[in-house]
Short mmCIF file of C-alpha atoms in Angstrom, two decimals:
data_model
loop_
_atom_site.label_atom_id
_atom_site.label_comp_id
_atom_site.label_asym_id
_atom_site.label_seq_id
_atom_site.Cartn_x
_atom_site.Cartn_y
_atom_site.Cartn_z
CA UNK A 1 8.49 -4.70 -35.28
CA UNK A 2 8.34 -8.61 -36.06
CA UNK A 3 5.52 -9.31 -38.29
CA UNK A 4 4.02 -12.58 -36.07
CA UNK A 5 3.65 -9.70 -33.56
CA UNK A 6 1.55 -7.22 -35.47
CA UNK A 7 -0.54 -4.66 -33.64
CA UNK A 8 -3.81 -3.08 -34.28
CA UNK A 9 -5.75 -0.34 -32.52
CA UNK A 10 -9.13 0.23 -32.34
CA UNK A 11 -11.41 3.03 -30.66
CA UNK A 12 -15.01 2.08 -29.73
CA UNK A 13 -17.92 4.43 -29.86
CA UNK A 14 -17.81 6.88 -26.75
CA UNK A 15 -14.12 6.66 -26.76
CA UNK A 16 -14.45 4.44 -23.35
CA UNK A 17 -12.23 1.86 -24.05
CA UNK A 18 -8.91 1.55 -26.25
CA UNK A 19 -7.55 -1.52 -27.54
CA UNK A 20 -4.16 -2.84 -28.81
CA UNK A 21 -4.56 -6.56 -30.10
CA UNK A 22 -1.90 -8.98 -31.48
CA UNK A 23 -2.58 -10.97 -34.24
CA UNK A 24 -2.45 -13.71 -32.00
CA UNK A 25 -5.80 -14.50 -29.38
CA UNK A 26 -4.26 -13.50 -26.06
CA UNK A 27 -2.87 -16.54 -23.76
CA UNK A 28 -1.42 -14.77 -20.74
CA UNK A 29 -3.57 -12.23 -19.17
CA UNK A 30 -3.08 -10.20 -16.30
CA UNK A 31 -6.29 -8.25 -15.27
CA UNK A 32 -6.07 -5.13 -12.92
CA UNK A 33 -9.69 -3.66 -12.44
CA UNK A 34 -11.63 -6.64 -10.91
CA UNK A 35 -14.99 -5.75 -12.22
CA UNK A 36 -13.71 -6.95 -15.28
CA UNK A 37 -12.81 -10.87 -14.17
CA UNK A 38 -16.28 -12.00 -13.82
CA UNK A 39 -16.60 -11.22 -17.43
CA UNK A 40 -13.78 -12.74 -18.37
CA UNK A 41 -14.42 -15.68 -16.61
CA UNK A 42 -17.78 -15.84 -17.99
CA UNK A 43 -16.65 -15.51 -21.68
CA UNK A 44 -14.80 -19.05 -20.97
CA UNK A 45 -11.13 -18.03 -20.28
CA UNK A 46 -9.53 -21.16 -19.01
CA UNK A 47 -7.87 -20.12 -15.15
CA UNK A 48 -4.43 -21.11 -16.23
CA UNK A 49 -4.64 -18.29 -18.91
CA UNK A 50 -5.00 -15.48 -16.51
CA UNK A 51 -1.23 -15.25 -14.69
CA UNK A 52 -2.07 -12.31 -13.06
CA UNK A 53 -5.15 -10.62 -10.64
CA UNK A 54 -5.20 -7.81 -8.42
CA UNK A 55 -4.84 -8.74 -4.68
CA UNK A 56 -8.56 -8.26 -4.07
CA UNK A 57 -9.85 -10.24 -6.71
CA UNK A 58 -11.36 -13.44 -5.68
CA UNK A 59 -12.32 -14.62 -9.20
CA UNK A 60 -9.00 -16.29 -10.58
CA UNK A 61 -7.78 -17.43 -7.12
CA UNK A 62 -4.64 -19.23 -8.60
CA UNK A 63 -3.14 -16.34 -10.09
CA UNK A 64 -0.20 -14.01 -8.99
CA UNK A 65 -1.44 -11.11 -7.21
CA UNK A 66 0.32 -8.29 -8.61
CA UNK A 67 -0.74 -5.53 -6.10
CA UNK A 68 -3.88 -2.77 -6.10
CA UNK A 69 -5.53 -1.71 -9.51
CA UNK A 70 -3.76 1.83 -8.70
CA UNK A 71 -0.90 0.81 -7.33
CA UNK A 72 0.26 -2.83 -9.43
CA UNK A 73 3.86 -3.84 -9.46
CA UNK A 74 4.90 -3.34 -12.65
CA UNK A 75 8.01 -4.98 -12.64
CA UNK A 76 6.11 -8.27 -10.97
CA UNK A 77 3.81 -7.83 -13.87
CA UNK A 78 6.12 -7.77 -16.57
CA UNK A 79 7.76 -10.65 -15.36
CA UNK A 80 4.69 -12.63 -15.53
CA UNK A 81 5.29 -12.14 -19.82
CA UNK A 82 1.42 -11.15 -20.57
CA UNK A 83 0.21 -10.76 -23.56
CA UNK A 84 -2.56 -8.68 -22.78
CA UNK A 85 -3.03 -6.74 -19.65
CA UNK A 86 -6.71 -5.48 -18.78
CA UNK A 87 -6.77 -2.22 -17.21
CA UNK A 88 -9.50 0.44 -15.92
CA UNK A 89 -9.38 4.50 -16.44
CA UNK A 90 -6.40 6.38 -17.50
CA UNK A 91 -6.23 8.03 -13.97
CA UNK A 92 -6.05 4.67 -12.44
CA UNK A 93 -3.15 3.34 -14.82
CA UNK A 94 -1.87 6.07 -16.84
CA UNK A 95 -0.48 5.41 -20.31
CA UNK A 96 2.93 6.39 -18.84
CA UNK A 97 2.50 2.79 -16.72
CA UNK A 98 1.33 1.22 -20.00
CA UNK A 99 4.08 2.21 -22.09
CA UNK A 100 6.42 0.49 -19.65
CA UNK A 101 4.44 -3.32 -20.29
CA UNK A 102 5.50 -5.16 -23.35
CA UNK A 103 1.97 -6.25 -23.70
CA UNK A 104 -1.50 -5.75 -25.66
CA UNK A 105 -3.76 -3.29 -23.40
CA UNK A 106 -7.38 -3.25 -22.78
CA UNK A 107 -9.13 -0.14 -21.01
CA UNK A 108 -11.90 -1.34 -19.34
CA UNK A 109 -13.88 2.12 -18.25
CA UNK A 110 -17.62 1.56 -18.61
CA UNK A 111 -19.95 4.12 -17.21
CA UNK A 112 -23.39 2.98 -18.17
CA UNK A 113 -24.84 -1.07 -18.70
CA UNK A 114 -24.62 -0.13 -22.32
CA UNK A 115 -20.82 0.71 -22.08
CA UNK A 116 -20.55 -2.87 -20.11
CA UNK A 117 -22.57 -4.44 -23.11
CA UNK A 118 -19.98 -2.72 -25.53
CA UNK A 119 -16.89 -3.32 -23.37
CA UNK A 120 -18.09 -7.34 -23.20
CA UNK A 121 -18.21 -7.44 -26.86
CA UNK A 122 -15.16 -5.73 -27.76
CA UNK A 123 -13.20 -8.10 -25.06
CA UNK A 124 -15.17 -11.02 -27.12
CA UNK A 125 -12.72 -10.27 -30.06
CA UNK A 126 -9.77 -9.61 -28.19
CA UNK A 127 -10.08 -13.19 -26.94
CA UNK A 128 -11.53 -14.65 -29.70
CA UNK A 129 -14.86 -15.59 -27.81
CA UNK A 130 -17.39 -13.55 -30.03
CA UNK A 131 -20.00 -16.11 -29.66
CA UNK A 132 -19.55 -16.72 -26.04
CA UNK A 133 -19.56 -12.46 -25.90
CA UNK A 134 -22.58 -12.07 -27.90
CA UNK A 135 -24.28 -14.98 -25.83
CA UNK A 136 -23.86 -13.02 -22.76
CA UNK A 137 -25.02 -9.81 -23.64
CA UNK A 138 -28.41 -11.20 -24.82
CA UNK A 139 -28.69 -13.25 -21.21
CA UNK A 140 -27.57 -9.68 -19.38
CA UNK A 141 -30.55 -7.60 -21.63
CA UNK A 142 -32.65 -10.90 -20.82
CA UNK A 143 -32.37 -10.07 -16.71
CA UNK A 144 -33.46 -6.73 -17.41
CA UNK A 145 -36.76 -8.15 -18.69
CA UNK A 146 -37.47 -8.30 -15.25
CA UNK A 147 -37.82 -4.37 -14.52
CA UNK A 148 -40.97 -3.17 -13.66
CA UNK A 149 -42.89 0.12 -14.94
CA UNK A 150 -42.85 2.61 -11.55
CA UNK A 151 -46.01 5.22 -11.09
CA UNK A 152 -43.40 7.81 -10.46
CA UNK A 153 -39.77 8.31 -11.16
CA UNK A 154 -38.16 8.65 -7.31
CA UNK A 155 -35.42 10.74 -6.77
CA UNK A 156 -32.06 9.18 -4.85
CA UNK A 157 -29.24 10.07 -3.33
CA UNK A 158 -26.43 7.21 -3.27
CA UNK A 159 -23.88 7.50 -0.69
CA UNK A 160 -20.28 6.75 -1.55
CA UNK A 161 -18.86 7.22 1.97
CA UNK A 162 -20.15 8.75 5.35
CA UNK A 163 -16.81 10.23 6.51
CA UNK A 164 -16.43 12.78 4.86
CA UNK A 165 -19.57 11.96 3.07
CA UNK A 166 -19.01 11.36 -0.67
CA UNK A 167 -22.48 10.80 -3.17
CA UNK A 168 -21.96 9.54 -6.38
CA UNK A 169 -22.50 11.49 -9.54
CA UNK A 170 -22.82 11.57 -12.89
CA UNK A 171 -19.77 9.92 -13.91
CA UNK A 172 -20.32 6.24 -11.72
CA UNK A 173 -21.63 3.55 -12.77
CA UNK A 174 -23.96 3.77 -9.80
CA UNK A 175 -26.22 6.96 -11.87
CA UNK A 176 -26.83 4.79 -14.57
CA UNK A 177 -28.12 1.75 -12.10
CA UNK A 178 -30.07 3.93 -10.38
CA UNK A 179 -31.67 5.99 -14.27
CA UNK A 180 -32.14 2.14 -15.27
CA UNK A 181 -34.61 1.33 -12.45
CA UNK A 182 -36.22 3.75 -12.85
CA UNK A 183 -35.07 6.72 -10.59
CA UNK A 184 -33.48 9.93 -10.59
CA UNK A 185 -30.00 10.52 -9.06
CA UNK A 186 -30.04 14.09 -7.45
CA UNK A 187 -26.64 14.80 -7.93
CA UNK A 188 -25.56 15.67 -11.40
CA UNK A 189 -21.86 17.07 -10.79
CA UNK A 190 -20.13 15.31 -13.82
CA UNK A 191 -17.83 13.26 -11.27
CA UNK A 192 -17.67 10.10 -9.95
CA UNK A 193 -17.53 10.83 -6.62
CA UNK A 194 -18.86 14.27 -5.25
CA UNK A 195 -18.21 15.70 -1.65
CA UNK A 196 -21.84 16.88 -0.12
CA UNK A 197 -22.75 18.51 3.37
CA UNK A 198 -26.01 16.92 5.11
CA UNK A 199 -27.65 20.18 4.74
CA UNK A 200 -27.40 19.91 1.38
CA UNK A 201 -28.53 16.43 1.41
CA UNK A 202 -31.51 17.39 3.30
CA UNK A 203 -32.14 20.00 1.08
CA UNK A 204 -32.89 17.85 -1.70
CA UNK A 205 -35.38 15.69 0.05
CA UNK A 206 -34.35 12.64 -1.78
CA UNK A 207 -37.37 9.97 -1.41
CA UNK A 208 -34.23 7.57 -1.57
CA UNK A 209 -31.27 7.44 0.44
CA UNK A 210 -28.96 4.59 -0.38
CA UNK A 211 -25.55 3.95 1.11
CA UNK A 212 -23.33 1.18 0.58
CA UNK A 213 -21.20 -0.68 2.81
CA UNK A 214 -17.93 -1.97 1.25
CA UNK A 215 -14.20 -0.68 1.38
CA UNK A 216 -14.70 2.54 0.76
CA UNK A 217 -17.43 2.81 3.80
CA UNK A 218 -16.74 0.18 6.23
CA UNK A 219 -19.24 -0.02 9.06
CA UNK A 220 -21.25 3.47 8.42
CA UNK A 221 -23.59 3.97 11.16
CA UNK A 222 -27.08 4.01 9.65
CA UNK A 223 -27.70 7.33 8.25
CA UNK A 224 -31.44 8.03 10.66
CA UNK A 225 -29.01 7.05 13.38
CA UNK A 226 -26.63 10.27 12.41
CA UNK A 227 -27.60 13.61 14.68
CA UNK A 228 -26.52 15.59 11.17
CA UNK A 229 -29.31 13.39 9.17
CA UNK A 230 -32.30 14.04 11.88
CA UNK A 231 -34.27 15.18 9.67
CA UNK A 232 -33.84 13.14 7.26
CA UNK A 233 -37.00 11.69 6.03
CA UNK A 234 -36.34 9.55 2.81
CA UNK A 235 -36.45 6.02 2.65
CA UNK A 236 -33.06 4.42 3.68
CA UNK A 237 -31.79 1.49 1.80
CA UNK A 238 -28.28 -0.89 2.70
CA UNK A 239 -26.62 -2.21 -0.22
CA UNK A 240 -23.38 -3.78 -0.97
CA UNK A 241 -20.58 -1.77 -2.64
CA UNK A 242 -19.14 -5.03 -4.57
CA UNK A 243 -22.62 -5.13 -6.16
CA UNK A 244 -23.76 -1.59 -6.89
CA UNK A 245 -20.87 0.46 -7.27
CA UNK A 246 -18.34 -2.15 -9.88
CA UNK A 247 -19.42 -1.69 -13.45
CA UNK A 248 -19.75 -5.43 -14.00
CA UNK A 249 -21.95 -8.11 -14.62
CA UNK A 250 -23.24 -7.31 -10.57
CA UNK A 251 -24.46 -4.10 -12.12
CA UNK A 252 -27.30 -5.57 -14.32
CA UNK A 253 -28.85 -7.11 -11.07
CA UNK A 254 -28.14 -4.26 -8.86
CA UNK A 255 -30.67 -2.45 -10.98
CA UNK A 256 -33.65 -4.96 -11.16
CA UNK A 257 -33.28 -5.62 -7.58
CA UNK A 258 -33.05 -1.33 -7.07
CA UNK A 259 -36.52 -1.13 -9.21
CA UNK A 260 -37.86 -4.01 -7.26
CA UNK A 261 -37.33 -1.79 -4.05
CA UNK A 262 -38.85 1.20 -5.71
CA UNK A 263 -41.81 -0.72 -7.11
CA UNK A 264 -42.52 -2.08 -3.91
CA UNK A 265 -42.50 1.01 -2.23
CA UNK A 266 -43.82 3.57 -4.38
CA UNK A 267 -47.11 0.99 -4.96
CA UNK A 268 -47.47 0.51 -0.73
CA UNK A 269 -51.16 1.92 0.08
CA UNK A 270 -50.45 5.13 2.19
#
């Protein structure tokens, strides 16, 4: 190994997110979980430094699109010459994929608004924008000023997808939204995603029924509109998928805007 390309790993607390870092700041960086590109571009990385975006991403329009976050062309990638490539969980890029890149790696994986916090810092380094990293945590805690005490914590259901219908648990970034505004999420399988019948659904009695519309539940008929869901009396609340269910800088307003809702309806005079 050449010494002007020196490597050094580091593990943050949690274990979320594993780095690999040349001794150099990165200059050519591809990114392949979106919800990471806002940050990135908000931390000051000039657009001609990232070569490489996934085809969704909307953030760096001028780069390469190098295919899906689970399926990226490596070959495409590695031809781009990165010096760090940003990545999200090891089931979505394996370190079998990462081995194959001649390039620093950053796992982006955050599960709570504290991981985000700790994953925006860490990146900070990487690119040697600590003071642009620190800057943006404090504005991120600052918009969660906004939250509101509620006279009761409300319990939710948050649906993923209506067919088959898929809630999110424990494990997405969408039960820590939802614990940070203030409510309960009523599913606590230790997944991300979580397969539920309606009976069961109706069984809880959530006083919150969220379901997003997005990719992964394009044009859901409103759930009080389902026969299965007739009984269904909880409150029923649209959101966007891009906003709620990305563990990005969109999840720090996803939750004052979620307690707003709550607030507003828990304190309605009966």
């Amino acid at each position: 190994m050449s010494t002007h390309r020196v490597l050094t790993g580091f593990l943050l607390a949690l274990g979320f997110v594993l780095v690999l870092v040349h001794s150099v700041w990165a200059r050519r960086i591809v990114i392949l979980y979106a919800a990471a590109s806002p940050i990135v571009k908000a931390l000051g990385v000039p657009e001609d430094e990232v070569v490489g975006v996934t085809r969704t991403d909307q953030v760096f329009p001028r780069a390469t699109k190098v295919g899906s976050h689970l399926r990226p062309n490596l070959e495409l990638i590695r031809a781009l010459s990165p010096d760090l490539v940003i990545v999200g969980s090891k089931k979505a890029f394996p370190d079998s994929a990462a081995e194959r890149l001649k390039a620093a790696i950053f796992r982006y994986d955050p599960r709570t608004l504290k991981e985000i916090l700790e994953a925006i810092e860490a990146l900070g380094r990487v690119l040697g924008r600590e003071e642009a990293a620190r800057n943006l945590v404090v504005e991120l805690k600052a918009e969660l000023a906004a939250l509101k005490p509620l006279p009761r914590r409300p319990n939710v259901i948050y649906e993923v997808s209506s067919l088959p219908l898929k809630v999110a648990g424990r494990r997405s970034i969408v039960n820590d939204i939802i614990r940070v505004a203030g409510g309960r999420n009523l599913v606590t399988a230790e997944k991300k995603h979580v397969l539920l019948s309606p009976e069961a659904v109706l069984a809880l009695n959530p006083d919150f029924y969220l379901y997003q519309v997005g990719p992964m539940n394009r044009n859901p008929v409103s759930p009080k509109k389902r026969p299965y869901f007739k009984g269904l009396e909880s409150r029923v609340i649209r959101v966007d998928e891009h906003e709620f269910a990305r563990p990005g800088l969109n999840a720090f307003s996803a939750a004052v805007k979620l307690n707003r809702i709550f607030f507003e309806t828990l304190n309605q005079r009966p």
